[in-house]
Amino acid sequence: MRKSALLFLSVTVMGTIPSPVWAQQEEYPIIVVPTGEGPFTFPQGYQTPWDQIEIMVTEKMSPNLFVLHGSQGLDRGHPDASGGRVMVLFGPDGVLLVDTQNRQVADKTLAAIRTFTDGPIKVLVNSHVHSDHTGANAFFANQGALIFAQENLRLDMITPRRPGGPAPTRDPASVPVVTYRYDPTAPGEPAVTLNMNGETVDFIPMMPSHTGGDTVVRFRNANVIYIEDFYRNFGFPFAAQTSGGSIQGMIEAIDLFQTIAGPDTWLIPGHGTLIHREDLLPYRAMLVDIVTRVTARRDQGQSLEEVLAANLTAPYESQGDTQQSRDRFVRAVYAEVRDFPPIVNGRRAMP
Ligand SMILES: [Zn+2]
């Protein structure tokens, strides 16, 4: 009863305000489709049904900066919303993309873009090498995109998985064309700045964190930064060490954000919900706590199995945490305490 009265009221108010005034009152971001909260369960042997996954506009960050993400509850790897977020800047200068989602949904990703712009696809920047972010690279390169990324990402893509093993069967069109490096003497400095569609866009190479080839992408006017996967709020932290990632680097990445983001800057993770820089702080505290505890135990001579059995992450458990994501996190911390291999050709030779 009360709900229908409110609905009637809001319709009446909308009807009395001239539309230009109404448009001015629109505030960003607009959350179009919230990410799923779960809980999600999948039967043994479940295979992701790519044909059922939809790619849609899930958030609008400004009048010409939209975010695409996939349906919830279908993708076992990312049940809260399938794949990794894609950002689309559009307008008279054409389309700039951050990441390309999974290869299997490339047509749907393009179709979602075509619901709001028919501009040419011009620029693509990859935040990191994982297939939920680069899977449709070749598809979008064939649409006309020039691909930018860190050099480490390109090397990780083209280097055979095992030394001397067969070269990856990847479409050469998927490999980044314009590359740059992270400069440890100037963290936070953009490697590339583009002026397009009334925006100024910075590609900021990151220290080895989620991988050894991460880039975050800042949209200065919208006051938005795509922060990819060094932070997550669904499941435990993931440093892809074989691709050069580092838990310690994730802590450094968070610290960098206290200077490159303002208090009101919207941060867009590859997965999970949108946040501000202050939301990174409890995550940092958790990382530091687990690193400290695991280091102490490894220094005492405890085996990986003993450290895993201690269940150090118990105080931090929340929705979306699986045994696999917990163990992967603790295993990564344990591996970093001692004899952590250097990055060579975008990879670490993890034992
Ligand atoms: Zn991701």
Tab-separated table of C-alpha atoms and ligand atoms in Angstrom:
chain	number	residue	atom	x	y	z
A	1	MET	CA	0.000	0.000	0.000
A	2	ARG	CA	2.644	2.468	1.080
A	3	LYS	CA	4.915	1.537	-1.811
A	4	SER	CA	2.260	2.234	-4.438
A	5	ALA	CA	1.490	5.617	-2.848
A	6	LEU	CA	5.169	6.552	-3.037
A	7	LEU	CA	5.370	5.393	-6.618
A	8	PHE	CA	2.361	7.545	-7.495
A	9	LEU	CA	3.990	10.530	-5.799
A	10	SER	CA	7.292	10.118	-7.629
A	11	VAL	CA	5.547	9.813	-10.987
A	12	THR	CA	3.622	13.001	-10.228
A	13	VAL	CA	6.806	14.877	-9.272
A	14	MET	CA	8.615	13.687	-12.402
A	15	GLY	CA	5.701	14.861	-14.500
A	16	THR	CA	5.817	18.395	-13.086
A	17	ILE	CA	9.554	19.070	-13.537
A	18	PRO	CA	10.691	20.129	-17.009
A	19	SER	CA	13.056	17.496	-18.369
A	20	PRO	CA	16.234	19.688	-18.691
A	21	VAL	CA	16.079	20.411	-14.950
A	22	TRP	CA	15.567	16.730	-14.261
A	23	ALA	CA	18.594	15.834	-16.388
A	24	GLN	CA	20.792	18.281	-14.479
A	25	GLN	CA	19.842	16.585	-11.237
A	26	GLU	CA	21.133	13.249	-12.477
A	27	GLU	CA	24.092	12.250	-10.323
A	28	TYR	CA	26.850	9.855	-11.222
A	29	PRO	CA	27.559	7.062	-10.801
A	30	ILE	CA	24.286	5.504	-11.792
A	31	ILE	CA	24.235	1.866	-10.731
A	32	VAL	CA	22.149	0.236	-13.446
A	33	VAL	CA	22.598	-3.418	-12.462
A	34	PRO	CA	24.066	-4.122	-8.989
A	35	THR	CA	26.618	-6.942	-8.708
A	36	GLY	CA	25.219	-10.141	-7.205
A	37	GLU	CA	25.761	-10.866	-3.519
A	38	GLY	CA	25.185	-14.576	-3.475
A	39	PRO	CA	25.539	-17.031	-1.889
A	40	PHE	CA	26.284	-18.913	-5.112
A	41	THR	CA	26.721	-22.671	-5.334
A	42	PHE	CA	27.530	-24.784	-8.361
A	43	PRO	CA	27.217	-28.546	-8.794
A	44	GLN	CA	30.283	-30.739	-9.263
A	45	GLY	CA	31.628	-30.515	-12.821
A	46	TYR	CA	29.675	-27.322	-13.604
A	47	GLN	CA	30.693	-25.672	-16.883
A	48	THR	CA	30.048	-21.974	-17.479
A	49	PRO	CA	27.197	-21.680	-20.037
A	50	TRP	CA	28.582	-18.806	-22.106
A	51	ASP	CA	25.481	-18.720	-24.297
A	52	GLN	CA	23.359	-17.772	-21.247
A	53	ILE	CA	25.590	-14.953	-20.051
A	54	GLU	CA	24.485	-11.436	-20.845
A	55	ILE	CA	26.824	-8.459	-21.119
A	56	MET	CA	25.126	-5.230	-20.088
A	57	VAL	CA	25.714	-1.669	-18.980
A	58	THR	CA	25.980	-2.057	-15.209
A	59	GLU	CA	27.235	1.394	-14.157
A	60	LYS	CA	27.311	4.853	-15.755
A	61	MET	CA	30.189	6.974	-14.432
A	62	SER	CA	29.527	10.096	-16.529
A	63	PRO	CA	27.342	10.923	-19.545
A	64	ASN	CA	29.913	9.237	-21.849
A	65	LEU	CA	31.764	6.774	-19.594
A	66	PHE	CA	29.921	3.492	-19.114
A	67	VAL	CA	30.846	0.184	-17.497
A	68	LEU	CA	29.945	-3.263	-18.866
A	69	HIS	CA	29.776	-6.446	-16.814
A	70	GLY	CA	28.212	-9.910	-17.102
A	71	SER	CA	25.255	-11.675	-15.483
A	72	GLN	CA	25.422	-13.035	-11.962
A	73	GLY	CA	25.086	-16.638	-10.862
A	74	LEU	CA	26.389	-18.351	-14.017
A	75	ASP	CA	30.185	-17.934	-14.216
A	76	ARG	CA	31.840	-20.191	-11.676
A	77	GLY	CA	35.041	-18.101	-11.728
A	78	HIS	CA	33.094	-14.872	-11.123
A	79	PRO	CA	29.641	-15.710	-9.791
A	80	ASP	CA	28.825	-12.151	-8.619
A	81	ALA	CA	29.041	-10.895	-12.230
A	82	SER	CA	30.556	-12.838	-15.127
A	83	GLY	CA	34.004	-11.878	-16.431
A	84	GLY	CA	35.955	-8.696	-15.708
A	85	ARG	CA	34.554	-5.177	-15.961
A	86	VAL	CA	34.972	-3.299	-19.262
A	87	MET	CA	34.985	0.492	-19.358
A	88	VAL	CA	33.826	2.362	-22.449
A	89	LEU	CA	34.565	6.048	-23.120
A	90	PHE	CA	32.615	7.189	-26.168
A	91	GLY	CA	31.832	10.282	-28.222
A	92	PRO	CA	32.810	12.106	-31.424
A	93	ASP	CA	36.448	10.923	-31.195
A	94	GLY	CA	35.449	7.259	-31.191
A	95	VAL	CA	35.533	4.557	-28.532
A	96	LEU	CA	38.232	3.883	-25.932
A	97	LEU	CA	37.965	0.543	-24.121
A	98	VAL	CA	39.549	-0.661	-20.925
A	99	ASP	CA	39.720	-4.473	-21.212
A	100	THR	CA	37.673	-6.786	-23.403
A	101	GLN	CA	35.913	-9.442	-21.288
A	102	ASN	CA	36.010	-13.158	-22.122
A	103	ARG	CA	36.490	-14.292	-25.726
A	104	GLN	CA	33.277	-16.347	-25.603
A	105	VAL	CA	31.114	-13.238	-25.132
A	106	ALA	CA	32.914	-10.900	-27.602
A	107	ASP	CA	29.836	-10.459	-29.836
A	108	LYS	CA	27.664	-9.640	-26.835
A	109	THR	CA	30.200	-7.126	-25.519
A	110	LEU	CA	30.199	-5.323	-28.871
A	111	ALA	CA	26.390	-5.492	-29.019
A	112	ALA	CA	26.187	-3.883	-25.557
A	113	ILE	CA	28.507	-1.075	-26.749
A	114	ARG	CA	26.334	-0.596	-29.834
A	115	THR	CA	23.290	0.115	-27.658
A	116	PHE	CA	24.767	3.553	-26.832
A	117	THR	CA	27.367	4.425	-29.499
A	118	ASP	CA	28.018	3.636	-33.148
A	119	GLY	CA	31.465	5.280	-32.994
A	120	PRO	CA	34.546	3.464	-34.302
A	121	ILE	CA	36.485	1.331	-31.778
A	122	LYS	CA	39.857	3.101	-31.637
A	123	VAL	CA	41.836	2.485	-28.468
A	124	LEU	CA	42.046	-0.468	-26.093
A	125	VAL	CA	44.138	-0.613	-22.934
A	126	ASN	CA	44.588	-3.873	-21.011
A	127	SER	CA	44.690	-3.664	-17.206
A	128	HIS	CA	46.301	-7.116	-16.941
A	129	VAL	CA	46.760	-10.318	-18.903
A	130	HIS	CA	43.988	-12.555	-17.530
A	131	SER	CA	41.516	-13.920	-20.055
A	132	ASP	CA	38.472	-12.314	-18.418
A	133	HIS	CA	40.150	-8.968	-19.282
A	134	THR	CA	41.969	-9.729	-22.573
A	135	GLY	CA	39.974	-12.652	-24.022
A	136	ALA	CA	38.320	-10.588	-26.762
A	137	ASN	CA	41.440	-8.535	-27.614
A	138	ALA	CA	41.753	-9.984	-31.124
A	139	PHE	CA	38.046	-9.428	-31.765
A	140	PHE	CA	38.330	-5.728	-30.846
A	141	ALA	CA	41.663	-5.307	-32.662
A	142	ASN	CA	39.835	-6.546	-35.756
A	143	GLN	CA	37.215	-3.848	-35.066
A	144	GLY	CA	40.038	-1.287	-35.302
A	145	ALA	CA	41.379	-0.966	-31.750
A	146	LEU	CA	45.049	-0.153	-31.168
A	147	ILE	CA	46.038	-2.119	-28.044
A	148	PHE	CA	48.109	-0.545	-25.233
A	149	ALA	CA	49.587	-2.391	-22.230
A	150	GLN	CA	52.667	-2.801	-20.074
A	151	GLU	CA	55.547	-4.549	-21.842
A	152	ASN	CA	55.434	-7.296	-19.176
A	153	LEU	CA	51.860	-8.094	-20.210
A	154	ARG	CA	52.906	-8.459	-23.841
A	155	LEU	CA	55.830	-10.694	-22.858
A	156	ASP	CA	53.601	-12.845	-20.633
A	157	MET	CA	51.195	-13.232	-23.566
A	158	ILE	CA	53.768	-14.262	-26.146
A	159	THR	CA	56.213	-16.303	-24.043
A	160	PRO	CA	55.607	-20.058	-24.127
A	161	ARG	CA	54.071	-21.334	-20.900
A	162	ARG	CA	57.054	-23.606	-20.227
A	163	PRO	CA	60.567	-22.735	-21.328
A	164	GLY	CA	61.122	-24.587	-24.598
A	165	GLY	CA	57.432	-25.521	-24.755
A	166	PRO	CA	55.114	-24.757	-27.668
A	167	ALA	CA	54.273	-21.124	-28.352
A	168	PRO	CA	50.787	-20.105	-27.229
A	169	THR	CA	48.111	-20.627	-29.876
A	170	ARG	CA	46.859	-17.092	-29.344
A	171	ASP	CA	45.668	-14.970	-32.259
A	172	PRO	CA	48.551	-12.526	-32.952
A	173	ALA	CA	45.947	-9.744	-33.243
A	174	SER	CA	45.352	-10.023	-29.488
A	175	VAL	CA	48.890	-8.915	-28.572
A	176	PRO	CA	49.346	-5.276	-27.424
A	177	VAL	CA	50.965	-2.998	-30.017
A	178	VAL	CA	51.967	0.007	-27.901
A	179	THR	CA	53.810	-0.897	-24.712
A	180	TYR	CA	55.426	0.932	-21.809
A	181	ARG	CA	57.120	-0.013	-18.550
A	182	TYR	CA	56.556	0.655	-14.872
A	183	ASP	CA	59.171	3.116	-13.605
A	184	PRO	CA	59.931	2.383	-9.907
A	185	THR	CA	61.401	5.874	-9.507
A	186	ALA	CA	58.097	7.505	-10.509
A	187	PRO	CA	55.156	5.465	-9.195
A	188	GLY	CA	51.794	6.909	-10.220
A	189	GLU	CA	53.174	8.710	-13.287
A	190	PRO	CA	51.052	8.102	-16.388
A	191	ALA	CA	52.891	6.321	-19.204
A	192	VAL	CA	50.291	7.514	-21.721
A	193	THR	CA	47.800	10.388	-21.614
A	194	LEU	CA	45.008	10.573	-24.184
A	195	ASN	CA	42.599	13.415	-24.779
A	196	MET	CA	39.381	12.045	-26.243
A	197	ASN	CA	35.701	12.865	-26.071
A	198	GLY	CA	36.186	15.690	-23.578
A	199	GLU	CA	38.094	13.411	-21.182
A	200	THR	CA	41.741	13.231	-20.219
A	201	VAL	CA	42.670	9.592	-19.733
A	202	ASP	CA	45.863	8.432	-18.020
A	203	PHE	CA	47.285	4.916	-18.398
A	204	ILE	CA	49.236	4.464	-15.160
A	205	PRO	CA	51.540	1.422	-15.040
A	206	MET	CA	51.550	-0.239	-11.621
A	207	MET	CA	54.262	-1.963	-9.630
A	208	PRO	CA	54.058	-5.788	-9.799
A	209	SER	CA	50.872	-6.382	-7.779
A	210	HIS	CA	47.954	-8.411	-9.187
A	211	THR	CA	50.358	-9.331	-12.044
A	212	GLY	CA	53.701	-7.934	-13.208
A	213	GLY	CA	51.976	-6.033	-16.035
A	214	ASP	CA	49.135	-4.099	-14.374
A	215	THR	CA	47.821	-0.741	-15.567
A	216	VAL	CA	45.197	1.387	-13.848
A	217	VAL	CA	43.259	3.885	-15.951
A	218	ARG	CA	42.312	7.332	-14.653
A	219	PHE	CA	39.540	9.446	-16.179
A	220	ARG	CA	40.360	12.874	-14.804
A	221	ASN	CA	37.120	14.733	-15.527
A	222	ALA	CA	34.801	11.975	-14.383
A	223	ASN	CA	37.090	11.515	-11.328
A	224	VAL	CA	37.136	7.757	-11.830
A	225	ILE	CA	39.969	5.199	-11.811
A	226	TYR	CA	39.700	1.636	-13.063
A	227	ILE	CA	41.791	-0.226	-10.459
A	228	GLU	CA	41.582	-3.750	-11.940
A	229	ASP	CA	42.218	-6.720	-9.658
A	230	PHE	CA	44.809	-5.836	-6.992
A	231	TYR	CA	41.793	-5.156	-4.780
A	232	ARG	CA	38.694	-7.297	-4.522
A	233	ASN	CA	35.704	-7.410	-2.229
A	234	PHE	CA	34.417	-10.815	-3.301
A	235	GLY	CA	36.855	-13.579	-2.332
A	236	PHE	CA	40.378	-13.281	-0.896
A	237	PRO	CA	43.210	-11.292	-2.569
A	238	PHE	CA	44.812	-12.857	-5.621
A	239	ALA	CA	48.389	-12.120	-6.663
A	240	ALA	CA	49.072	-14.054	-9.874
A	241	GLN	CA	52.709	-14.744	-9.028
A	242	THR	CA	53.470	-16.819	-12.134
A	243	SER	CA	52.514	-13.710	-14.146
A	244	GLY	CA	54.746	-11.535	-11.955
A	245	GLY	CA	52.200	-10.636	-9.242
A	246	SER	CA	53.127	-9.942	-5.631
A	247	ILE	CA	51.158	-9.613	-2.376
A	248	GLN	CA	53.706	-7.076	-1.095
A	249	GLY	CA	53.164	-5.117	-4.324
A	250	MET	CA	49.411	-5.060	-3.649
A	251	ILE	CA	50.131	-3.262	-0.361
A	252	GLU	CA	52.312	-0.751	-2.273
A	253	ALA	CA	49.523	-0.314	-4.841
A	254	ILE	CA	47.060	0.588	-2.085
A	255	ASP	CA	49.503	3.113	-0.649
A	256	LEU	CA	49.930	4.706	-4.062
A	257	PHE	CA	46.163	5.209	-4.260
A	258	GLN	CA	46.220	7.403	-1.184
A	259	THR	CA	48.036	9.928	-3.433
A	260	ILE	CA	46.729	9.326	-6.974
A	261	ALA	CA	43.050	9.177	-5.928
A	262	GLY	CA	41.157	11.892	-4.095
A	263	PRO	CA	38.678	11.168	-1.289
A	264	ASP	CA	35.725	11.337	-3.707
A	265	THR	CA	37.336	9.505	-6.640
A	266	TRP	CA	35.320	6.449	-7.645
A	267	LEU	CA	37.502	3.354	-7.876
A	268	ILE	CA	36.290	0.606	-10.201
A	269	PRO	CA	37.617	-2.862	-9.387
A	270	GLY	CA	37.638	-5.533	-12.084
A	271	HIS	CA	35.137	-7.424	-9.894
A	272	GLY	CA	32.927	-6.635	-6.902
A	273	THR	CA	31.418	-3.285	-5.972
A	274	LEU	CA	32.657	0.275	-6.620
A	275	ILE	CA	34.652	1.841	-3.792
A	276	HIS	CA	36.570	4.926	-2.613
A	277	ARG	CA	40.214	5.027	-1.535
A	278	GLU	CA	39.315	4.781	2.166
A	279	ASP	CA	37.756	1.376	1.464
A	280	LEU	CA	41.242	0.150	0.546
A	281	LEU	CA	42.477	0.651	4.113
A	282	PRO	CA	40.817	-2.294	5.897
A	283	TYR	CA	41.925	-4.434	2.957
A	284	ARG	CA	45.493	-3.194	3.455
A	285	ALA	CA	45.320	-3.932	7.186
A	286	MET	CA	44.174	-7.485	6.417
A	287	LEU	CA	47.026	-7.992	3.928
A	288	VAL	CA	49.611	-6.703	6.419
A	289	ASP	CA	48.198	-8.861	9.228
A	290	ILE	CA	48.287	-12.070	7.169
A	291	VAL	CA	51.764	-11.305	5.777
A	292	THR	CA	53.053	-10.720	9.320
A	293	ARG	CA	51.522	-13.929	10.697
A	294	VAL	CA	52.595	-16.124	7.788
A	295	THR	CA	56.134	-14.684	7.873
A	296	ALA	CA	56.447	-15.428	11.596
A	297	ARG	CA	55.307	-19.026	11.095
A	298	ARG	CA	57.555	-19.634	8.118
A	299	ASP	CA	60.484	-18.144	10.013
A	300	GLN	CA	59.726	-20.646	12.797
A	301	GLY	CA	60.082	-23.412	10.229
A	302	GLN	CA	56.407	-24.261	9.729
A	303	SER	CA	55.475	-26.025	6.496
A	304	LEU	CA	52.912	-24.631	4.056
A	305	GLU	CA	50.458	-27.326	5.220
A	306	GLU	CA	50.863	-26.248	8.830
A	307	VAL	CA	50.290	-22.604	7.945
A	308	LEU	CA	47.203	-23.441	5.877
A	309	ALA	CA	45.840	-25.552	8.762
A	310	ALA	CA	46.187	-22.582	11.138
A	311	ASN	CA	43.310	-20.886	9.260
A	312	LEU	CA	44.770	-17.411	9.723
A	313	THR	CA	42.144	-15.812	7.471
A	314	ALA	CA	39.220	-16.861	9.714
A	315	PRO	CA	38.611	-13.329	11.125
A	316	TYR	CA	38.244	-11.930	7.588
A	317	GLU	CA	35.788	-14.350	6.073
A	318	SER	CA	32.811	-13.011	4.202
A	319	GLN	CA	30.431	-13.848	1.401
A	320	GLY	CA	32.181	-15.101	-1.706
A	321	ASP	CA	35.142	-16.674	0.059
A	322	THR	CA	35.884	-20.218	-0.964
A	323	GLN	CA	38.427	-22.679	0.369
A	324	GLN	CA	40.231	-22.281	-2.949
A	325	SER	CA	40.454	-18.468	-2.749
A	326	ARG	CA	41.559	-18.667	0.920
A	327	ASP	CA	44.286	-21.248	0.299
A	328	ARG	CA	45.518	-19.511	-2.854
A	329	PHE	CA	45.989	-16.290	-0.868
A	330	VAL	CA	47.864	-17.918	2.051
A	331	ARG	CA	49.985	-20.003	-0.353
A	332	ALA	CA	51.000	-16.819	-2.211
A	333	VAL	CA	51.994	-15.060	1.014
A	334	TYR	CA	54.004	-18.100	2.112
A	335	ALA	CA	55.814	-18.210	-1.247
A	336	GLU	CA	56.846	-14.567	-0.943
A	337	VAL	CA	58.472	-14.847	2.468
A	338	ARG	CA	61.623	-16.450	1.081
A	339	ASP	CA	63.297	-17.295	-2.276
A	340	PHE	CA	60.737	-15.305	-4.303
A	341	PRO	CA	61.800	-15.571	-7.954
A	342	PRO	CA	62.338	-12.359	-9.980
A	343	ILE	CA	60.220	-11.394	-12.993
A	344	VAL	CA	61.756	-12.614	-16.283
A	345	ASN	CA	59.853	-11.990	-19.530
A	346	GLY	CA	56.721	-11.065	-17.605
A	347	ARG	CA	56.760	-14.268	-15.538
A	348	ARG	CA	58.057	-15.634	-12.265
A	349	ALA	CA	59.351	-19.208	-12.286
A	350	MET	CA	57.388	-20.209	-9.158
A	351	PRO	CA	58.437	-23.540	-7.642
B	1	ZN	ZN	39.768	-9.904	-13.249
